[in-house]
Amino acid sequence: MNVRCRRLAFILFVAACALLLFACASGKAKAVDPVAAIYNLAPVQRNADVPSKGVFYCIFVRSFADSDGDGIGDFKGLTAKLDYLNDGDDLTTDDLGITGIWLMPMFPSQSYHGYDVDDYYAVNPDYGTMEDFQEFLDEAEARGISVIIDMTCNHSSIYTDWFISSREPDSPYRDWYRWTDGTDPSYNMKQKIWGHDVWNMDTKTQTYYAGLFQYGMPDFNLANPEVREEFKKITSFWLEKGVDGFRFDAAGHVFNSAELPAGENGQPQAIAFWEELCGHIASVKPDAYNVGEVWEPASTRAAYMKGLRSSFHFDLGTVIVDAVRYKDGGQNNLANQLSSNYKLYAAQNPDYIDAPFLTNHDQNRISGMLKGDFSKLKLAASLYILAEGVPFMYYGEEIGLMGAKPDEQIRTPMLWNTAGKDKMQTTWIESKYNKNTIPVKQQEKDETSLLQYYKRLIRLKTSHSALYEGRMTPVWTGKPELISWVMESDSEKVFVVHNLEESPVTVDVPAELSEEIFNLIFATYPDTKVEGKQLTISALGTGVFRLADFEK
């Protein structure tokens, strides 16, 4: 090549670089095409920007990704897989798009699950070092991912220094746990819960301690101000490291009546405790997001909203499964039930945040309940993710990972690729149920896969304020095969319609919305459309329509 040709090639190279830089500098608007995202996976502007908005992903570290080949998931493996969850770039579609992570227990523990904590100020050595955990937090933050960690305030393990010391009657930690000598008639020493004794004898001292879940999980005495102050120190410690909040395990069981003296009402004390602790957390990090496990009816969950503000929506998954299985929405029953629960929550705390989910680490997985049918699993995902609040996905749900009791078989390894093709595949336990489950790598190549649909759905949720911060109002179409509602924020209003039938359904726009102008912004399948005042919703599909007259 002569000098003139080399000079021309250089000029062309510089010009190409200039065009590329201009394209990058001209903003995301040119690369984000809302029309492309209606029927296909396409880049969107994701606007949910604080921990209390968006979509969370629950991870059991032991099962997620293994960096050192010992078969056990760890922090380094988790960090290496962050780009799968969210790479921090709205213009890509390779990542799932979640905005938050809930880590199941990552403290030192004698059990595989970690809910019996040995040390609240350290990390499980099976998962790595504190430096590894810090690197994970930093890398998550760089991608715009919030991280909340599991916190067990109801009980510790029997191996904590506190409990070991408390076994001595004159220990300063004696009153940190619930001890009795068995002679106080106000306690029912024969009390059982879930088939086992509440009170456990300590053979060394011939006295008894309370353990709601099992003898190896002694319950804290949260009436003791010293214990409450300790949990404030613990939460501050992790917040200062960069954690964005907490998932509170067994939140509905603190001050459980089974271990209280006769006549003592535990619920007001429990709510006061959560108000105190969550108030402290807010004083340290105002944007922190906390969510409680209150596995109780809606009225009880509502009462706890006073202190926790956010609570998991237990039993919603069962209602969704039944609706999908039987193809019957009744008279918009699911939407009406959700609305009724929301009203209970609002009466206790107008600023409540619901936390809907399908199944969690204590329940049989959703994919098994719906027999691995991707079309039904897509519909189930739409039904909870497009409702109010912050939805929580259980890891592997996006690929149809299966599992059923016992608990170990609900918490089996994430499937990244076919056997032997991903070095970070965990192997600590073999799954009985996932021989035919399609792994991540294969689903990423199929635009019709469950994984690709979850990517679309999460992008929709996190880009529209009506969906990630709006309130819901049931609006029925009059068709029992359809479930529908309006989601509305201060700046946006959308109509969400789900079709439970295995054939398309065409319906007139509901009378209360007849003056609105409908723009389709999302559809599961291409035959969903709007024509004048008629909507067609595809079989087992969801349609989301933005009401243009509401734009401000």
XYZ file of C-alpha atoms in Angstrom:
552
model
C 0.000 0.000 0.000
C 1.483 3.404 -1.008
C 1.603 6.487 1.238
C -1.475 8.057 -0.411
C -3.560 4.895 0.154
C -2.424 4.591 3.747
C -3.342 8.243 4.330
C -6.813 7.688 2.820
C -7.331 4.568 4.943
C -6.356 6.515 8.055
C -8.788 9.318 7.207
C -11.594 6.797 6.676
C -10.760 5.110 9.997
C -10.847 8.449 11.851
C -14.157 9.326 10.175
C -15.657 5.976 11.208
C -14.521 6.486 14.800
C -15.988 9.997 14.782
C -19.341 8.653 13.582
C -19.299 5.984 16.274
C -18.496 8.519 18.985
C -21.242 10.811 17.691
C -23.731 7.972 17.781
C -22.751 7.126 21.361
C -22.761 10.768 22.458
C -26.119 11.527 20.875
C -27.945 9.743 23.674
C -29.950 6.582 24.110
C -33.044 7.946 22.385
C -31.806 7.013 18.889
C -31.088 3.423 19.909
C -34.253 2.919 21.975
C -37.252 2.293 19.740
C -40.440 1.783 21.813
C -42.225 0.291 18.811
C -39.614 -2.450 18.471
C -40.194 -3.448 22.108
C -43.937 -4.039 21.667
C -43.596 -7.541 20.224
C -39.860 -8.260 20.504
C -36.927 -8.111 22.873
C -35.421 -4.678 22.249
C -33.525 -1.999 24.215
C -35.614 0.249 26.449
C -34.879 3.176 28.736
C -35.064 1.674 32.228
C -36.237 4.321 34.691
C -36.735 2.515 38.021
C -33.791 3.968 39.923
C -34.156 3.308 43.678
C -34.215 0.028 45.638
C -37.946 0.299 46.390
C -38.801 0.156 42.674
C -37.996 -2.282 39.920
C -37.603 -6.069 39.989
C -35.639 -8.158 42.531
C -33.973 -11.522 41.950
C -33.527 -13.943 44.869
C -30.228 -15.856 44.881
C -29.090 -18.822 46.948
C -25.337 -18.220 46.720
C -24.501 -21.912 47.235
C -26.377 -22.831 44.050
C -25.634 -19.926 41.721
C -22.064 -19.851 40.376
C -18.847 -21.546 41.476
C -15.549 -19.735 40.810
C -13.088 -22.198 42.337
C -14.323 -25.628 41.294
C -15.350 -26.920 44.719
C -18.962 -27.334 43.614
C -20.256 -24.608 45.932
C -21.395 -21.222 44.681
C -19.477 -18.222 45.954
C -19.203 -14.434 45.813
C -16.630 -14.429 43.031
C -18.877 -16.638 40.918
C -21.812 -14.363 41.642
C -19.773 -11.326 40.616
C -18.739 -13.050 37.389
C -22.411 -13.647 36.522
C -23.615 -10.105 37.249
C -23.714 -9.209 33.560
C -26.271 -11.976 33.087
C -28.494 -10.204 35.622
C -27.883 -6.619 34.506
C -24.824 -5.356 32.608
C -25.639 -1.724 33.403
C -26.270 -0.776 29.772
C -29.847 -0.105 28.648
C -28.844 -0.512 25.010
C -28.089 -4.227 25.358
C -30.532 -7.128 25.527
C -28.198 -9.887 26.719
C -28.947 -9.319 30.400
C -32.078 -10.213 32.342
C -32.590 -6.596 33.380
C -33.298 -6.984 37.092
C -32.630 -3.940 39.283
C -32.188 -5.654 42.654
C -30.797 -8.798 44.265
C -31.934 -10.478 47.465
C -29.182 -12.731 48.799
C -30.340 -15.603 50.955
C -28.216 -15.970 54.140
C -24.503 -15.418 53.615
C -23.336 -15.470 57.252
C -21.265 -18.255 58.880
C -23.542 -21.167 59.751
C -23.436 -24.885 60.500
C -26.252 -25.608 58.043
C -26.289 -25.566 54.243
C -29.109 -22.985 54.168
C -27.666 -20.497 56.652
C -30.806 -19.468 58.528
C -29.117 -20.402 61.821
C -26.524 -17.643 62.043
C -23.269 -18.114 63.972
C -21.832 -14.614 63.483
C -23.782 -11.590 62.236
C -20.614 -9.614 61.439
C -18.905 -12.089 59.083
C -19.508 -13.963 55.829
C -19.756 -17.696 55.233
C -16.228 -18.930 54.398
C -17.785 -21.397 51.924
C -18.742 -18.325 49.872
C -15.455 -16.444 50.138
C -14.009 -13.570 52.120
C -15.374 -10.214 53.217
C -13.221 -8.689 50.472
C -14.944 -10.939 47.909
C -18.333 -9.829 49.208
C -17.290 -6.181 49.066
C -16.166 -6.606 45.461
C -19.550 -8.125 44.636
C -21.353 -5.149 46.215
C -19.173 -2.662 44.339
C -19.686 -4.402 40.993
C -23.439 -4.632 41.565
C -23.598 -0.929 42.353
C -21.628 -0.136 39.186
C -24.391 -1.848 37.193
C -27.229 -0.098 39.008
C -28.216 -3.222 40.970
C -29.409 -2.819 44.566
C -28.527 -5.587 47.028
C -30.529 -6.595 50.090
C -29.425 -9.415 52.386
C -31.344 -11.926 54.483
C -31.430 -10.923 58.147
C -32.670 -13.297 60.845
C -33.779 -11.298 63.875
C -36.086 -13.937 65.328
C -33.359 -16.432 66.226
C -29.657 -17.257 65.976
C -27.838 -20.575 65.980
C -26.811 -22.341 69.184
C -23.189 -21.654 68.192
C -23.222 -17.872 68.555
C -21.031 -16.549 71.356
C -24.132 -14.855 72.722
C -26.135 -18.061 73.101
C -23.205 -20.089 74.397
C -22.693 -17.492 77.116
C -26.430 -17.237 77.834
C -26.516 -20.872 79.003
C -24.937 -19.677 82.257
C -27.690 -18.307 84.553
C -25.519 -15.365 85.640
C -24.378 -14.448 82.105
C -24.901 -10.870 80.868
C -26.397 -12.497 77.764
C -28.888 -14.653 79.661
C -31.756 -12.272 78.927
C -30.820 -12.013 75.234
C -32.746 -15.269 74.741
C -35.992 -16.605 76.168
C -35.060 -18.824 79.118
C -37.236 -20.297 81.880
C -36.672 -22.864 84.599
C -39.966 -24.549 83.723
C -41.758 -23.703 86.972
C -43.484 -20.481 85.898
C -47.178 -21.387 85.370
C -47.624 -18.539 82.862
C -45.621 -20.540 80.310
C -47.024 -23.657 78.647
C -44.044 -25.981 78.737
C -45.903 -28.541 76.604
C -46.508 -26.020 73.821
C -45.862 -27.410 70.346
C -45.576 -25.678 66.979
C -45.344 -27.322 63.545
C -45.146 -30.708 65.270
C -42.234 -30.062 67.651
C -41.725 -28.621 71.141
C -41.310 -24.861 71.536
C -39.319 -25.245 74.768
C -36.004 -27.104 74.621
C -34.100 -28.353 77.677
C -30.494 -27.357 78.124
C -29.023 -30.445 79.762
C -26.182 -28.492 81.335
C -28.420 -26.250 83.437
C -31.711 -28.194 83.344
C -33.456 -25.026 82.164
C -35.372 -24.356 78.969
C -34.999 -22.013 76.014
C -37.543 -21.199 73.309
C -36.948 -22.231 69.698
C -39.920 -21.871 67.398
C -38.252 -23.418 64.357
C -36.066 -26.051 66.025
C -33.813 -26.643 69.007
C -30.790 -25.407 67.006
C -32.412 -21.999 66.445
C -32.901 -20.356 69.866
C -35.204 -17.330 69.804
C -33.971 -13.873 70.761
C -35.733 -11.932 73.498
C -36.426 -8.832 71.445
C -38.112 -7.198 74.435
C -34.576 -6.654 75.754
C -33.346 -3.172 74.694
C -29.782 -4.495 74.454
C -30.802 -6.985 71.776
C -32.639 -4.309 69.795
C -29.585 -2.070 69.979
C -27.404 -4.935 68.773
C -29.550 -5.368 65.659
C -29.237 -1.652 64.989
C -25.450 -2.083 65.106
C -25.644 -5.134 62.840
C -27.774 -3.416 60.209
C -25.580 -0.303 60.338
C -22.492 -2.467 59.806
C -23.867 -3.921 56.565
C -25.415 -0.676 55.326
C -22.043 1.006 55.670
C -20.535 -1.708 53.482
C -23.011 -0.841 50.748
C -25.994 -3.124 51.341
C -29.254 -1.421 50.300
C -31.625 -2.990 52.805
C -32.789 -6.268 54.261
C -35.159 -9.168 53.777
C -36.314 -9.974 57.297
C -36.749 -13.696 57.842
C -39.671 -14.903 60.011
C -40.758 -11.288 60.544
C -44.232 -12.415 61.562
C -42.895 -14.668 64.325
C -41.024 -12.244 66.549
C -42.957 -12.081 69.837
C -44.829 -15.237 68.859
C -47.614 -16.046 71.340
C -46.386 -19.658 71.621
C -43.398 -18.505 73.701
C -44.921 -15.550 75.551
C -46.468 -15.637 79.025
C -50.195 -16.291 79.052
C -52.248 -13.204 78.283
C -49.418 -11.255 76.655
C -50.235 -9.843 73.185
C -47.231 -10.188 70.918
C -48.372 -8.460 67.739
C -48.204 -4.836 69.009
C -44.730 -5.542 70.376
C -43.651 -7.059 67.062
C -44.909 -4.108 65.039
C -43.199 -1.688 67.426
C -39.941 -3.607 67.040
C -40.077 -3.396 63.251
C -40.936 0.300 63.403
C -37.914 0.884 65.627
C -35.459 -1.158 63.541
C -36.672 0.058 60.138
C -36.679 3.615 61.436
C -33.049 3.192 62.404
C -32.199 1.780 58.970
C -33.871 4.769 57.289
C -31.822 7.130 59.458
C -28.625 5.483 58.180
C -29.696 5.067 54.545
C -32.934 6.900 53.616
C -33.366 4.985 50.324
C -32.929 1.555 51.924
C -35.581 -1.022 51.065
C -36.722 -3.578 53.643
C -39.209 -6.390 53.090
C -40.592 -8.803 55.660
C -41.586 -12.447 55.582
C -45.036 -12.415 57.158
C -46.518 -15.727 56.025
C -50.004 -14.885 57.217
C -53.421 -13.788 55.853
C -53.706 -10.359 54.232
C -55.142 -8.708 57.356
C -52.097 -9.723 59.401
C -49.682 -8.705 56.638
C -51.442 -5.335 56.576
C -50.931 -4.843 60.314
C -47.184 -5.452 59.905
C -47.025 -2.844 57.125
C -47.055 -0.246 59.916
C -43.553 -1.256 60.838
C -42.133 -2.957 57.759
C -43.813 -0.941 54.974
C -43.203 -3.816 52.549
C -44.236 -7.451 52.886
C -44.229 -10.488 50.605
C -47.597 -11.250 49.045
C -47.992 -14.832 50.224
C -50.507 -17.094 48.477
C -50.671 -14.898 45.363
C -48.743 -17.559 43.450
C -51.344 -20.184 44.354
C -54.176 -17.957 43.127
C -52.308 -17.316 39.866
C -51.624 -21.021 39.304
C -55.297 -21.863 39.848
C -56.445 -19.148 37.429
C -54.015 -20.332 34.734
C -54.804 -24.023 35.252
C -58.568 -23.623 35.146
C -58.663 -20.796 32.551
C -61.199 -18.943 34.633
C -60.895 -15.383 35.861
C -64.441 -15.257 37.210
C -65.587 -11.678 37.473
C -62.034 -10.352 37.488
C -61.470 -12.241 40.740
C -57.682 -11.995 40.890
C -57.668 -8.237 40.260
C -60.412 -7.712 42.833
C -58.578 -9.798 45.432
C -55.373 -7.826 44.873
C -57.266 -4.548 45.152
C -58.912 -5.679 48.386
C -55.505 -6.537 49.872
C -54.065 -3.209 48.764
C -56.873 -1.376 50.559
C -56.054 -3.261 53.756
C -52.407 -2.288 53.394
C -53.210 1.358 52.672
C -55.427 1.616 55.760
C -52.402 0.681 57.881
C -49.713 2.484 55.867
C -50.536 4.683 52.837
C -46.927 4.309 51.676
C -46.997 0.491 51.630
C -45.052 -1.421 48.980
C -46.352 -4.823 47.985
C -43.830 -7.553 47.140
C -45.539 -10.081 44.832
C -43.921 -13.390 43.896
C -44.836 -16.773 42.434
C -42.861 -19.163 44.651
C -39.853 -18.933 46.938
C -37.160 -21.086 48.550
C -39.699 -22.728 50.884
C -42.249 -23.730 48.238
C -42.480 -26.144 45.330
C -41.325 -24.374 42.190
C -43.869 -22.835 39.810
C -42.565 -24.679 36.748
C -43.535 -28.033 38.209
C -47.000 -26.778 39.102
C -47.576 -25.737 35.484
C -45.834 -28.842 34.085
C -43.071 -26.866 32.398
C -45.484 -25.286 29.898
C -43.654 -22.137 28.762
C -46.819 -20.440 27.483
C -48.486 -20.807 30.887
C -45.317 -19.831 32.729
C -45.122 -16.646 30.641
C -48.703 -15.811 31.560
C -48.064 -16.497 35.257
C -45.019 -14.204 35.127
C -47.079 -11.421 33.542
C -49.801 -11.740 36.172
C -47.505 -10.981 39.100
C -44.804 -8.762 37.586
C -47.333 -6.301 36.141
C -49.214 -5.950 39.432
C -48.395 -3.359 42.095
C -45.117 -3.179 43.921
C -41.676 -4.755 43.728
C -41.860 -8.271 42.243
C -39.411 -10.905 43.484
C -38.180 -13.652 41.154
C -36.681 -16.821 42.574
C -33.440 -17.711 40.768
C -34.011 -20.101 37.859
C -37.681 -19.170 37.539
C -36.798 -17.422 34.295
C -35.665 -20.704 32.708
C -38.349 -22.939 34.213
C -36.110 -24.538 36.837
C -38.063 -27.264 38.638
C -38.044 -28.418 42.238
C -40.254 -29.868 44.948
C -39.992 -30.666 48.651
C -37.815 -31.443 50.541
C -36.275 -27.967 50.670
C -32.879 -29.037 49.312
C -34.587 -29.979 46.034
C -36.110 -26.497 45.763
C -32.650 -24.907 46.091
C -30.704 -26.900 43.511
C -28.014 -25.503 41.166
C -28.774 -22.872 38.561
C -28.420 -24.374 35.074
C -26.086 -22.304 32.910
C -25.331 -24.732 30.070
C -25.394 -28.386 29.139
C -23.347 -30.580 31.490
C -19.634 -29.837 31.470
C -19.849 -26.676 29.349
C -19.868 -24.031 32.077
C -17.004 -24.085 34.566
C -19.063 -22.094 37.059
C -21.834 -24.662 37.290
C -22.401 -25.584 40.955
C -22.617 -29.259 41.857
C -23.162 -29.361 45.623
C -26.394 -31.326 45.156
C -27.980 -33.205 42.252
C -31.460 -32.190 41.170
C -34.103 -34.893 40.806
C -36.270 -32.719 38.595
C -34.150 -30.863 36.023
C -32.900 -33.490 33.602
C -34.990 -31.935 30.812
C -34.810 -28.269 31.844
C -33.365 -26.077 29.085
C -30.331 -24.166 30.434
C -29.598 -20.458 30.079
C -27.202 -20.785 27.128
C -29.748 -22.579 24.962
C -32.655 -20.322 25.905
C -30.597 -17.242 25.043
C -30.516 -18.479 21.432
C -34.298 -18.908 21.190
C -36.303 -15.703 20.884
C -39.470 -17.563 21.971
C -37.951 -18.985 25.171
C -39.162 -18.292 28.679
C -35.888 -16.517 29.493
C -36.231 -14.095 26.595
C -39.808 -13.342 27.620
C -38.733 -12.535 31.172
C -36.208 -10.075 29.729
C -39.008 -8.317 27.818
C -41.351 -8.283 30.793
C -38.761 -6.911 33.227
C -37.798 -4.163 30.784
C -41.458 -3.173 30.510
C -41.870 -3.081 34.290
C -38.776 -0.973 34.918
C -39.371 1.545 32.121
C -42.943 2.697 32.872
C -43.702 4.643 36.049
C -47.306 3.407 36.036
C -45.948 -0.121 36.461
C -43.045 0.362 38.856
C -44.577 2.949 41.179
C -48.265 3.110 40.251
C -51.368 1.975 42.104
C -53.823 -0.574 40.737
C -57.557 -0.329 40.065
C -59.502 -3.357 38.788
C -61.287 -2.674 35.485
C -63.139 -5.660 34.106
C -63.906 -6.308 30.466
C -66.950 -8.466 31.212
C -65.190 -11.578 29.900
C -64.501 -14.361 32.466
C -61.451 -15.509 30.504
C -59.791 -12.107 30.955
C -58.151 -10.564 34.039
C -57.538 -6.820 33.780
C -56.628 -3.719 35.713
C -55.410 -0.140 35.366
C -52.042 0.920 36.777
C -51.630 4.635 37.377
C -48.809 6.886 38.565
C -48.680 10.682 38.724
C -47.569 10.840 35.096
C -48.841 7.715 33.375
C -51.807 5.367 33.117
C -51.835 1.921 31.514
C -54.428 -0.823 31.026
C -53.174 -4.378 31.575
C -55.148 -7.328 30.168
C -54.347 -11.054 30.551
C -56.056 -13.806 28.541
C -56.399 -17.171 30.332
C -57.958 -18.875 27.303
C -56.023 -20.907 24.733
C -57.484 -18.880 21.870
C -57.488 -15.123 21.143
C -60.231 -12.994 22.712
C -61.622 -9.776 21.250
C -63.417 -7.420 23.604
C -64.765 -3.870 23.637
C -62.883 -1.272 25.640
C -64.545 -1.089 29.093
C -67.049 1.750 29.381
C -65.083 3.591 32.082
C -62.116 3.810 29.697
C -64.059 4.456 26.481
C -62.965 8.102 26.236
C -59.288 7.177 26.375
C -56.958 6.778 23.410
C -55.263 3.367 23.565
C -51.681 2.807 22.436
C -50.324 -0.742 22.567
C -46.927 -0.749 24.325
C -46.438 -4.466 25.019
C -47.832 -7.779 23.842
C -46.808 -11.347 24.535
C -47.646 -12.389 20.960
C -48.096 -10.496 17.647
C -51.856 -11.043 17.300
C -52.585 -8.753 20.253
C -53.805 -5.434 18.851
C -56.102 -2.447 19.265
C -58.569 -1.472 16.543
C -60.721 1.516 17.376
C -62.549 0.620 20.560
C -61.844 -3.090 20.355
C -58.929 -4.981 21.880
C -57.724 -8.406 20.786
C -55.621 -10.331 23.300
C -53.664 -13.338 22.099
C -54.121 -16.839 23.517
C -52.470 -17.132 26.958
C -51.108 -13.669 26.324
C -50.907 -10.247 27.913
C -51.490 -6.848 26.376
C -50.473 -3.538 27.946
C -51.994 -0.325 26.602
C -50.886 3.205 27.435
C -53.787 5.613 27.770
C -52.640 8.582 25.718
C -55.285 11.002 26.985
C -53.690 10.745 30.407
C -50.295 12.027 29.256
C -49.194 15.189 31.072
